[in-house]
Amino acid sequence: MLTCDHPVPPDRYNDRVDDHLRITGFYHVSQIGIVQCQKALVNALIERWHPDTHTFHLLIGECAVTLEDVALILCLPTDGLPVIGMTMSSFEAMEAECLLQFGVAPRKEDCRSSCIKLTWLRNLKENLELTDEINIQRYVRCHIMLLIGTILFEDKSGAGVHWKFLPLLRDFVNIGQYSWGSACLAHLYRALCRASRYNCKEIDGPLTLLLGWAWIRLPYLSPLPREPRSFPLANRWHNWERGDRRFRYLKLAHFRKAFDELQEGQFVWVAYAVDRVDPNIIPAEIYMQSVVWSAIVSLVSFECIVWHATDRVRRQFGFVQGVPNPEQNLDKAHREVLTGPMNLNWATAPSHSNWVMHWTKRYHYVLSELPMPSQHPLDSYMNWYRTKYGNRLSLSNLVGEENDEGNQDMDAGNDDMDGGN
């Protein structure tokens, strides 16, 4: 069973910076407390993940974590500029950026390759005095980097955060103009793709998002929610272990059996309808970006490019599900990693520029209802689905399988990444 390191979110921030966090788009995600992991459930989901489609394959059809889930579970901005830019490998460049943004730079022993250790950032945050606007902005940048290095873009070390994100925080008022939510989802997809390799031993990435998605979509498999009216929705299960310790000790066999016996009606396709989530607890600005939630589009985060295949999960948006388009081939961009010395602007890199441009045209790829559904569109879809994937829907065909199909083009290196992203 894969190891699932689940990092602790950064300490509570000083309430004086509330308004500044709202400007950056990181206010709501800063409210998320500790959500303990359920390793067996994560492993059961990984067994059902298909890297070639970026969806989970269950008996009832395909399903996936989408931008809608990111917006409501983590409450990150999902529309906006791609999280992309220049990556520099030199310590001197990182030192100069930190001096510019924090007024102080880490020593070499405070870094790991191109990552800044979280301990250095925590100490900096604790010792900043909020006496003026400059220090307040430094404090907020520090808090955001801690969020990035823990619950949003965590790597396997769990000890640092790559400094490539720091230049995107330089222009304080424009921090919230980036689509941090789509970048976070891209990292979840990449983490699942890697974890589905037969020789992978651990998974990183935003596991709070994955667990929240599973518990909302499969409520009969969730721990008892301690705060059912809280927002972000991830906080429904804040410290769930205190009230439902038995859930922590459920084994992988329990969840495998549940997925093998899954019936239509047990999976919540339209999870955020008014009968399931009180609309009064959701801030209005969250829905202002909802137009992009269903877009069939590339998700971008520096070297990470994945495909948001919403045409395969139309039922999650309340639409008729027909036979989807063929799997999108991301070619070399899907296995690109940030390794070794790197001085590259990913926005203009030959392997990425087309996908970045695709994201900028995301409004053109939003789902709409099928114009003339057939008499039994779901039956047609399920017949196609079982014909194509039926031999892999039963657990007996999944356990022990090396998942060569769709994984051979994935990068084999899980631990030599420069920053782990």
Coordinates of C-alpha atoms in Angstrom, one line a residue:
M1 CA 0.0 0.0 0.0
L2 CA 1.3 3.5 -0.9
T3 CA 2.5 5.8 1.8
C4 CA 0.4 9.0 2.0
D5 CA 2.2 11.8 3.8
H6 CA -0.5 14.4 4.7
P7 CA 1.1 17.7 5.7
V8 CA -0.3 19.9 8.4
P9 CA -1.6 23.3 7.1
P10 CA 0.3 26.4 8.2
D11 CA -0.5 27.9 11.6
R12 CA -3.3 30.3 11.9
Y13 CA -2.5 33.7 10.5
N14 CA -2.9 37.1 12.2
D15 CA -6.4 38.4 11.8
R16 CA -5.0 41.8 10.8
V17 CA -4.2 40.4 7.4
D18 CA -7.7 39.2 6.5
D19 CA -8.3 41.9 3.9
H20 CA -4.9 41.3 2.3
L21 CA -5.6 37.6 2.0
R22 CA -8.9 38.3 0.3
I23 CA -7.1 40.4 -2.3
T24 CA -4.8 37.5 -3.1
G25 CA -7.6 34.9 -3.4
F26 CA -6.1 32.8 -0.6
Y27 CA -8.5 33.9 2.2
H28 CA -10.9 30.9 2.1
V29 CA -8.3 28.2 1.7
S30 CA -6.5 29.7 4.7
Q31 CA -9.5 28.7 6.8
I32 CA -9.0 25.0 6.2
G33 CA -7.8 23.2 9.3
I34 CA -6.4 19.7 9.8
V35 CA -8.2 17.1 7.7
Q36 CA -6.6 13.7 8.7
C37 CA -5.9 11.3 5.9
Q38 CA -7.5 7.9 5.3
K39 CA -4.7 6.0 3.6
A40 CA -6.8 3.0 2.6
L41 CA -9.4 5.1 0.8
V42 CA -6.6 7.0 -1.1
N43 CA -5.1 3.7 -2.2
A44 CA -8.4 2.4 -3.4
L45 CA -9.0 5.5 -5.5
I46 CA -5.5 5.2 -7.0
E47 CA -6.4 1.7 -8.1
R48 CA -9.3 3.1 -10.1
W49 CA -7.4 6.0 -11.7
H50 CA -6.6 5.9 -15.4
P51 CA -3.7 8.1 -16.5
D52 CA -4.8 8.1 -20.1
T53 CA -8.2 9.7 -19.4
H54 CA -7.5 11.5 -16.0
T55 CA -10.7 9.9 -14.6
F56 CA -11.6 7.3 -12.0
H57 CA -13.2 4.2 -13.6
L58 CA -16.0 2.8 -11.4
L59 CA -18.7 0.3 -12.2
I60 CA -21.2 3.2 -12.8
G61 CA -19.0 5.0 -15.3
E62 CA -16.2 7.6 -15.2
C63 CA -15.9 10.4 -12.6
A64 CA -13.2 12.9 -11.8
V65 CA -12.2 15.8 -9.5
T66 CA -13.0 18.9 -11.5
L67 CA -12.5 22.7 -11.2
E68 CA -15.9 22.8 -9.6
D69 CA -14.7 20.6 -6.8
V70 CA -11.6 22.7 -6.3
A71 CA -13.7 25.8 -6.1
L72 CA -16.0 24.5 -3.4
I73 CA -13.7 22.2 -1.5
L74 CA -10.6 24.4 -1.3
C75 CA -12.1 27.7 -2.5
L76 CA -9.2 28.7 -4.7
P77 CA -9.5 30.9 -7.8
T78 CA -10.2 28.7 -10.7
D79 CA -10.3 31.3 -13.5
G80 CA -7.5 33.6 -14.5
L81 CA -3.9 33.5 -15.7
P82 CA -2.0 30.1 -15.9
V83 CA 0.4 29.5 -13.0
I84 CA 3.4 29.5 -15.2
G85 CA 6.6 31.4 -15.7
M86 CA 10.4 31.3 -15.5
T87 CA 12.3 28.7 -13.5
M88 CA 15.8 29.5 -12.4
S89 CA 18.2 27.0 -10.9
S90 CA 20.8 29.3 -9.3
F91 CA 20.9 29.9 -5.5
E92 CA 21.8 33.5 -6.3
A93 CA 18.6 34.1 -8.2
M94 CA 16.5 32.6 -5.4
E95 CA 18.5 34.8 -2.9
A96 CA 17.8 37.9 -4.8
E97 CA 14.0 37.1 -5.1
C98 CA 13.7 36.5 -1.4
L99 CA 15.6 39.7 -0.6
L100 CA 13.2 41.6 -2.9
Q101 CA 10.0 40.1 -1.4
F102 CA 10.9 39.3 2.2
G103 CA 13.8 41.7 2.9
V104 CA 15.8 38.7 4.0
A105 CA 17.2 35.6 2.2
P106 CA 17.6 32.0 3.4
R107 CA 21.1 30.6 3.8
K108 CA 22.1 27.6 1.8
E109 CA 21.4 25.3 4.7
D110 CA 17.8 26.7 4.8
C111 CA 17.2 25.3 1.3
R112 CA 17.1 22.0 -0.4
S113 CA 18.1 22.2 -4.0
S114 CA 15.6 24.8 -5.4
C115 CA 13.3 24.5 -2.5
I116 CA 13.0 26.8 0.5
K117 CA 12.6 24.8 3.7
L118 CA 9.2 25.3 5.4
T119 CA 10.9 25.8 8.7
W120 CA 12.6 28.9 7.4
L121 CA 9.3 30.3 6.1
R122 CA 7.5 29.5 9.4
N123 CA 10.2 31.2 11.4
L124 CA 10.1 34.2 9.1
K125 CA 6.3 34.5 9.4
E126 CA 6.3 34.2 13.2
N127 CA 8.9 37.0 13.6
L128 CA 7.5 39.5 11.2
E129 CA 6.1 42.5 13.0
L130 CA 3.0 43.9 11.2
T131 CA 3.9 47.5 11.6
D132 CA 3.5 48.7 8.1
E133 CA 2.2 47.7 4.6
I134 CA 5.5 46.3 3.5
N135 CA 5.7 43.9 6.4
I136 CA 2.1 42.9 6.1
Q137 CA 2.6 42.0 2.5
R138 CA 5.7 40.0 3.4
Y139 CA 3.7 38.2 6.0
V140 CA 1.0 37.3 3.6
R141 CA 3.5 36.1 0.9
C142 CA 5.1 33.9 3.5
H143 CA 1.7 32.4 4.5
I144 CA 0.9 31.7 0.9
M145 CA 4.2 30.0 0.3
L146 CA 3.4 27.8 3.3
L147 CA 0.0 26.9 1.9
I148 CA 1.6 26.1 -1.5
G149 CA 4.2 23.8 0.2
T150 CA 1.7 21.9 2.4
I151 CA -1.9 21.4 1.3
L152 CA -1.8 22.7 -2.3
F153 CA 1.4 21.7 -4.0
E154 CA 3.1 19.5 -1.5
D155 CA 6.0 17.3 -2.7
K156 CA 7.1 13.9 -1.3
S157 CA 9.6 15.5 1.1
G158 CA 7.0 17.6 2.8
A159 CA 9.8 19.8 4.0
G160 CA 10.1 22.6 1.4
V161 CA 8.4 24.6 -1.3
H162 CA 10.0 25.3 -4.7
W163 CA 10.8 29.0 -5.1
K164 CA 9.5 29.0 -8.7
F165 CA 6.1 30.2 -7.3
L166 CA 7.6 33.2 -5.6
P167 CA 7.9 35.5 -8.6
L168 CA 4.2 35.1 -9.1
L169 CA 3.7 36.8 -5.7
R170 CA 5.8 39.8 -6.5
D171 CA 3.0 42.1 -7.7
F172 CA 0.8 41.8 -4.6
V173 CA -2.5 43.1 -6.1
N174 CA -2.2 40.6 -9.0
I175 CA -1.7 37.5 -7.0
G176 CA -5.4 36.7 -7.2
Q177 CA -5.4 37.0 -11.0
Y178 CA -3.8 33.6 -11.3
S179 CA -5.8 30.4 -11.6
W180 CA -4.3 28.7 -8.5
G181 CA -7.2 26.3 -8.4
S182 CA -6.5 24.8 -11.9
A183 CA -2.8 24.5 -11.0
C184 CA -3.6 22.7 -7.8
L185 CA -5.9 20.3 -9.7
A186 CA -3.1 19.7 -12.3
H187 CA -0.8 18.6 -9.5
L188 CA -3.4 16.3 -8.1
Y189 CA -3.8 14.6 -11.5
R190 CA -0.1 14.3 -11.9
A191 CA 0.2 12.8 -8.4
L192 CA -2.5 10.3 -9.2
C193 CA -0.8 9.4 -12.5
R194 CA 2.5 8.7 -10.8
A195 CA 0.9 6.8 -7.9
S196 CA -0.9 4.5 -10.4
R197 CA 2.5 3.2 -11.6
Y198 CA 3.1 -0.3 -10.3
N199 CA 6.6 0.7 -8.9
C200 CA 5.5 3.8 -7.0
K201 CA 5.6 3.7 -3.2
E202 CA 4.1 7.0 -2.1
I203 CA 1.7 9.7 -3.2
D204 CA 2.0 13.4 -2.6
G205 CA -0.1 16.4 -3.8
P206 CA -3.3 18.0 -2.5
L207 CA -4.8 15.0 -0.7
T208 CA -7.2 17.2 1.2
L209 CA -8.9 17.9 -2.2
L210 CA -8.9 14.2 -3.1
L211 CA -10.4 13.1 0.2
G212 CA -13.0 15.9 0.3
W213 CA -14.1 15.0 -3.3
A214 CA -14.5 11.3 -2.3
W215 CA -16.4 12.0 0.8
I216 CA -18.8 14.5 -0.9
R217 CA -19.4 12.2 -3.9
L218 CA -19.5 8.9 -1.9
P219 CA -21.1 10.1 1.4
Y220 CA -21.7 6.5 2.6
L221 CA -17.9 6.0 2.6
S222 CA -17.1 9.2 4.5
P223 CA -16.3 9.7 8.2
L224 CA -18.9 11.6 10.2
P225 CA -18.7 15.3 9.2
R226 CA -18.0 17.4 12.3
E227 CA -18.9 20.7 10.9
P228 CA -21.5 20.1 8.1
R229 CA -22.2 23.8 7.5
S230 CA -18.6 25.0 7.4
F231 CA -16.9 26.6 4.4
P232 CA -14.7 25.8 2.6
L233 CA -16.3 22.4 2.3
A234 CA -13.1 20.6 3.2
N235 CA -13.7 21.8 6.8
R236 CA -16.8 19.5 7.1
W237 CA -14.2 17.0 8.1
H238 CA -11.9 19.2 10.2
N239 CA -10.4 16.8 12.8
W240 CA -12.9 14.2 11.9
E241 CA -10.9 11.6 13.8
R242 CA -12.0 13.0 17.1
G243 CA -15.6 11.9 16.4
D244 CA -15.1 8.9 14.2
R245 CA -11.9 7.1 15.1
R246 CA -13.2 3.8 13.7
F247 CA -13.1 5.2 10.2
R248 CA -9.3 5.7 10.4
Y249 CA -8.8 1.9 10.8
L250 CA -10.9 0.8 7.9
K251 CA -8.7 -1.4 5.6
L252 CA -8.1 -1.3 1.9
A253 CA -10.2 -4.4 1.4
H254 CA -13.2 -2.5 2.8
F255 CA -13.0 0.2 0.1
R256 CA -12.1 -2.2 -2.7
K257 CA -15.3 -4.2 -1.9
A258 CA -17.3 -1.0 -1.7
F259 CA -16.1 0.1 -5.2
D260 CA -16.7 -3.4 -6.6
E261 CA -20.3 -3.3 -5.3
L262 CA -21.0 0.3 -6.1
Q263 CA -24.5 0.9 -7.4
E264 CA -26.0 3.8 -9.3
G265 CA -27.5 6.2 -6.7
Q266 CA -24.6 5.7 -4.3
F267 CA -22.4 8.2 -6.2
V268 CA -23.6 11.8 -6.0
W269 CA -23.2 13.1 -9.5
V270 CA -24.6 16.7 -8.9
A271 CA -22.9 17.2 -5.5
Y272 CA -23.4 20.9 -4.9
A273 CA -27.1 21.3 -5.6
V274 CA -29.2 23.3 -3.0
D275 CA -30.5 20.1 -1.5
R276 CA -27.0 19.0 -0.6
V277 CA -25.1 22.3 0.1
D278 CA -26.7 25.3 1.7
P279 CA -26.1 28.1 -0.9
N280 CA -26.1 30.7 2.0
I281 CA -22.7 29.4 3.2
I282 CA -21.0 29.8 -0.2
P283 CA -19.6 33.3 -0.9
A284 CA -21.0 34.9 -4.0
E285 CA -17.5 35.4 -5.5
I286 CA -17.0 31.7 -5.7
Y287 CA -19.7 31.3 -8.4
M288 CA -18.4 34.3 -10.4
Q289 CA -15.8 31.9 -11.9
S290 CA -18.2 29.0 -12.4
V291 CA -18.3 29.5 -16.2
V292 CA -14.9 27.7 -16.6
W293 CA -15.7 24.8 -14.3
S294 CA -16.8 22.5 -17.0
A295 CA -14.3 23.5 -19.7
I296 CA -12.6 20.7 -21.6
V297 CA -9.2 22.2 -21.4
S298 CA -5.5 21.8 -20.5
L299 CA -4.6 22.5 -16.9
V300 CA -1.3 24.2 -16.6
S301 CA 1.3 24.7 -13.8
F302 CA 4.8 25.4 -14.9
E303 CA 6.1 22.1 -16.4
C304 CA 2.9 20.2 -15.4
I305 CA 0.3 19.8 -18.2
V306 CA -2.8 17.6 -17.8
W307 CA -6.2 17.3 -19.4
H308 CA -9.5 18.3 -17.8
A309 CA -11.7 15.7 -19.5
T310 CA -15.1 17.0 -18.5
D311 CA -16.7 15.5 -21.6
R312 CA -16.2 12.1 -19.9
V313 CA -18.0 13.2 -16.6
R314 CA -20.9 15.3 -18.0
R315 CA -23.2 13.9 -15.3
Q316 CA -21.2 15.8 -12.7
F317 CA -22.5 19.0 -14.3
G318 CA -26.1 17.8 -14.6
F319 CA -25.8 17.0 -18.4
V320 CA -26.6 13.9 -20.4
Q321 CA -23.6 11.6 -20.7
G322 CA -22.9 10.4 -24.2
V323 CA -19.9 8.6 -25.7
P324 CA -16.9 11.0 -25.0
N325 CA -14.2 12.1 -27.4
P326 CA -11.1 10.0 -27.8
E327 CA -8.5 10.4 -25.1
Q328 CA -6.4 13.6 -25.5
N329 CA -2.8 12.9 -26.3
L330 CA -0.6 15.4 -24.5
D331 CA 2.5 13.8 -26.0
K332 CA 5.8 14.8 -24.3
A333 CA 4.1 17.6 -22.2
H334 CA 2.4 14.9 -20.1
R335 CA 5.7 13.5 -18.9
E336 CA 7.7 16.7 -18.6
V337 CA 9.3 17.2 -15.2
L338 CA 11.3 19.9 -13.5
T339 CA 14.7 18.1 -13.1
G340 CA 18.3 19.2 -13.0
P341 CA 19.5 22.8 -13.8
M342 CA 16.7 24.6 -15.4
N343 CA 16.4 28.2 -16.8
L344 CA 13.3 28.1 -18.8
N345 CA 10.2 30.1 -19.3
W346 CA 7.5 27.4 -19.5
A347 CA 5.0 29.9 -21.1
T348 CA 7.1 29.9 -24.3
A349 CA 8.6 26.4 -24.1
P350 CA 7.9 24.5 -27.4
S351 CA 6.4 21.6 -25.4
H352 CA 4.0 23.9 -23.6
S353 CA 3.1 27.0 -25.6
N354 CA 0.2 25.4 -27.4
W355 CA -1.3 24.0 -24.2
V356 CA -0.9 27.4 -22.5
M357 CA -2.7 29.0 -25.4
H358 CA -5.4 26.4 -25.1
W359 CA -6.0 27.4 -21.5
T360 CA -6.3 31.1 -22.6
K361 CA -9.2 30.0 -24.9
R362 CA -11.0 28.0 -22.1
Y363 CA -14.3 29.9 -22.6
H364 CA -14.6 28.3 -26.0
Y365 CA -14.6 24.8 -24.6
V366 CA -17.2 25.0 -21.9
L367 CA -19.7 22.1 -21.8
S368 CA -23.2 22.5 -23.1
E369 CA -26.2 20.2 -23.2
L370 CA -26.2 17.7 -26.0
P371 CA -28.5 19.1 -28.7
M372 CA -30.5 16.0 -29.5
P373 CA -29.9 13.2 -27.0
S374 CA -30.7 9.7 -28.2
Q375 CA -33.6 7.7 -26.8
H376 CA -31.4 6.1 -24.1
P377 CA -28.1 8.1 -24.1
L378 CA -26.9 6.7 -20.8
D379 CA -27.5 3.2 -22.0
S380 CA -25.4 3.9 -25.1
Y381 CA -22.6 5.4 -22.9
M382 CA -22.6 2.4 -20.5
N383 CA -22.6 -0.1 -23.3
W384 CA -19.6 1.7 -24.8
Y385 CA -17.9 2.0 -21.4
R386 CA -18.3 -1.6 -20.5
T387 CA -17.1 -2.8 -23.9
K388 CA -14.0 -0.7 -23.7
Y389 CA -13.1 -0.9 -20.1
G390 CA -15.1 -3.8 -18.7
N391 CA -12.1 -6.1 -18.1
R392 CA -10.6 -3.5 -15.8
L393 CA -13.7 -2.5 -13.8
S394 CA -13.7 -5.5 -11.5
L395 CA -11.2 -5.4 -8.6
S396 CA -9.9 -8.9 -9.5
N397 CA -8.5 -7.3 -12.7
L398 CA -7.0 -4.4 -10.9
V399 CA -5.2 -5.9 -8.0
G400 CA -1.6 -6.8 -8.9
E401 CA -1.9 -5.3 -12.3
E402 CA 1.1 -3.2 -13.3
N403 CA -1.0 -0.6 -15.1
D404 CA 1.4 -0.5 -18.1
E405 CA -1.4 0.7 -20.3
G406 CA -1.4 4.5 -20.3
N407 CA 1.5 4.7 -17.8
Q408 CA 4.5 3.8 -20.0
D409 CA 4.7 7.4 -21.1
M410 CA 4.7 8.7 -17.5
D411 CA 8.0 9.8 -16.0
A412 CA 9.5 7.1 -13.9
G413 CA 11.4 9.5 -11.6
N414 CA 9.4 10.1 -8.4
D415 CA 12.1 11.3 -6.2
D416 CA 14.8 13.2 -8.2
M417 CA 12.6 16.1 -9.1
D418 CA 13.9 19.6 -8.5
G419 CA 11.4 20.6 -5.9
G420 CA 9.1 17.6 -6.4
N421 CA 6.7 19.5 -8.6

